[in-house]
Amino acid sequence: MPCTFSSPVLARDVTVYAIAGDRGTILSVAKAHKIPIPFDCQDGECGSCLVEVKHVSPRVKYGIALTDREKELLRQLGTITKAEIENAEVNDMPPRYRLACQCFVRNEDIIVSFEGDQTLPPQGPHITHAAKRFTGGLEITSLDEFLGYAVKVEEDAAIHFDELGAAMEACGNQEVARLFRQLASFSRLHLKEAKARAGDIDLSKVIPPDYVWPNHATPERTEIWAADPTLSRLDGLKAALQGETRGYEFYRAVVATTKSPEIAEMAKEFVKEEADHVKILEAWITREEWAAKNAASENA
C-alpha cells in the first residue's frame, strides 16, 4: 500500500509502496527510501522520530501494536490524549501522532508528516538533469540583460495563462479557466516585481527575442496540451508546475554559468522565488490528488 511522506525539508511529497506482507516500521520504510526522518535510539525511548500519521481512507485504520512504551513517551511529549489511548485499545483506532520506529506499516494508505532535522537547510525543488546545461540560448553577460530576460519570462507567463484561461472559457471549462486566470494574476505580480528591480533600465533594449530561447519559447510557457478542452483542474496545475519548474531551472542555470557575481546574486533571488512557486503548486497538486483519491474511496 502507498505511504506518502511530507515535510518542509523535502522538495516535494514522496510516495513509496510497502511490499505486501512486509511488517516494517515507518522508520525502516523511510530509511530504505532515503526519507530523512530524524531518529536516534530506534527503540521508542527518545521521541526524536515523532510523526503525524493521516489515513487517506477513514475506513481502513489500524491502531494495534501501540505499545506501553510508545504510549508513555507520547504522553510525556503531550501528543496523545487519554481518549486516543482508550480508542486505540478498545476500538483499534490509531492516535494522530506516532513514533516512526514503533509504528508498523500495514495494509492502509497513509500520509506521514514530520518536521525533519531543523539544522539542515530545506531541499530545493526537484529539477531535471538538463538544468545545468540550460542557459536560455545565450550567455548572459550584464545585469541589464539578465533583468530583460527575467521580465520576458514573467511577461510571457502572464500572457500565456491568460490565453489558456480564454481557451478554457471558450470551450465551457469554467473551473480550469478560473485557475489559469489566477495563475496569470500571480505572473503579473512577479512581472511587476521584476520591473521594479529593473528600475530605470530601458527594458526595450535588453528584452531578448523569442529566437534566443530553446524551442523559441520562454521557459514558463506550458506545453500545447494545456489548452485541451477536457483538461481537469489537476491537469491544469500539473501544466503550470511544468512551466514554473523550467523557470526555476533557467534561473538556477544562470547562477551556475554566469561569470558575474552581481548577476549570480540577483539570479539567486529569482531562484528562491521560483522555488517557492514550485512548492506552492506541488502542495496544491498533492491536496488535489488526495481529495480525488479520498472521494473515490468514499464512493467505493
JSON list of C-alpha atoms in Angstrom, two decimals, residues 148-161 187-188 190-191 194-195 207 218 220-221:
[
{"chain": "A", "resi": 148, "resn": "GLY", "atom": "CA", "xyz": [15.48, 41.80, -19.52]},
{"chain": "A", "resi": 149, "resn": "TYR", "atom": "CA", "xyz": [15.34, 38.00, -19.57]},
{"chain": "A", "resi": 150, "resn": "ALA", "atom": "CA", "xyz": [13.50, 37.94, -16.23]},
{"chain": "A", "resi": 151, "resn": "VAL", "atom": "CA", "xyz": [10.88, 40.43, -17.42]},
{"chain": "A", "resi": 152, "resn": "LYS", "atom": "CA", "xyz": [10.40, 38.46, -20.64]},
{"chain": "A", "resi": 153, "resn": "VAL", "atom": "CA", "xyz": [9.87, 35.21, -18.70]},
{"chain": "A", "resi": 154, "resn": "GLU", "atom": "CA", "xyz": [7.22, 36.66, -16.37]},
{"chain": "A", "resi": 155, "resn": "GLU", "atom": "CA", "xyz": [5.53, 38.68, -19.13]},
{"chain": "A", "resi": 156, "resn": "ASP", "atom": "CA", "xyz": [5.20, 35.63, -21.35]},
{"chain": "A", "resi": 157, "resn": "ALA", "atom": "CA", "xyz": [3.86, 33.54, -18.45]},
{"chain": "A", "resi": 158, "resn": "ALA", "atom": "CA", "xyz": [1.11, 36.09, -17.71]},
{"chain": "A", "resi": 159, "resn": "ILE", "atom": "CA", "xyz": [0.09, 36.35, -21.37]},
{"chain": "A", "resi": 160, "resn": "HIS", "atom": "CA", "xyz": [0.17, 32.58, -21.81]},
{"chain": "A", "resi": 161, "resn": "PHE", "atom": "CA", "xyz": [-2.00, 31.84, -18.76]},
{"chain": "A", "resi": 187, "resn": "SER", "atom": "CA", "xyz": [2.58, 36.04, -13.01]},
{"chain": "A", "resi": 188, "resn": "ARG", "atom": "CA", "xyz": [1.65, 39.73, -13.35]},
{"chain": "A", "resi": 190, "resn": "HIS", "atom": "CA", "xyz": [6.03, 38.57, -10.48]},
{"chain": "A", "resi": 191, "resn": "LEU", "atom": "CA", "xyz": [6.36, 40.76, -13.60]},
{"chain": "A", "resi": 194, "resn": "ALA", "atom": "CA", "xyz": [10.93, 42.12, -11.94]},
{"chain": "A", "resi": 195, "resn": "LYS", "atom": "CA", "xyz": [10.25, 45.56, -13.44]},
{"chain": "A", "resi": 207, "resn": "ILE", "atom": "CA", "xyz": [14.39, 42.07, -23.61]},
{"chain": "A", "resi": 218, "resn": "THR", "atom": "CA", "xyz": [10.43, 31.15, -22.74]},
{"chain": "A", "resi": 220, "resn": "GLU", "atom": "CA", "xyz": [7.47, 29.11, -18.19]},
{"chain": "A", "resi": 221, "resn": "ARG", "atom": "CA", "xyz": [5.25, 28.60, -21.24]}
]
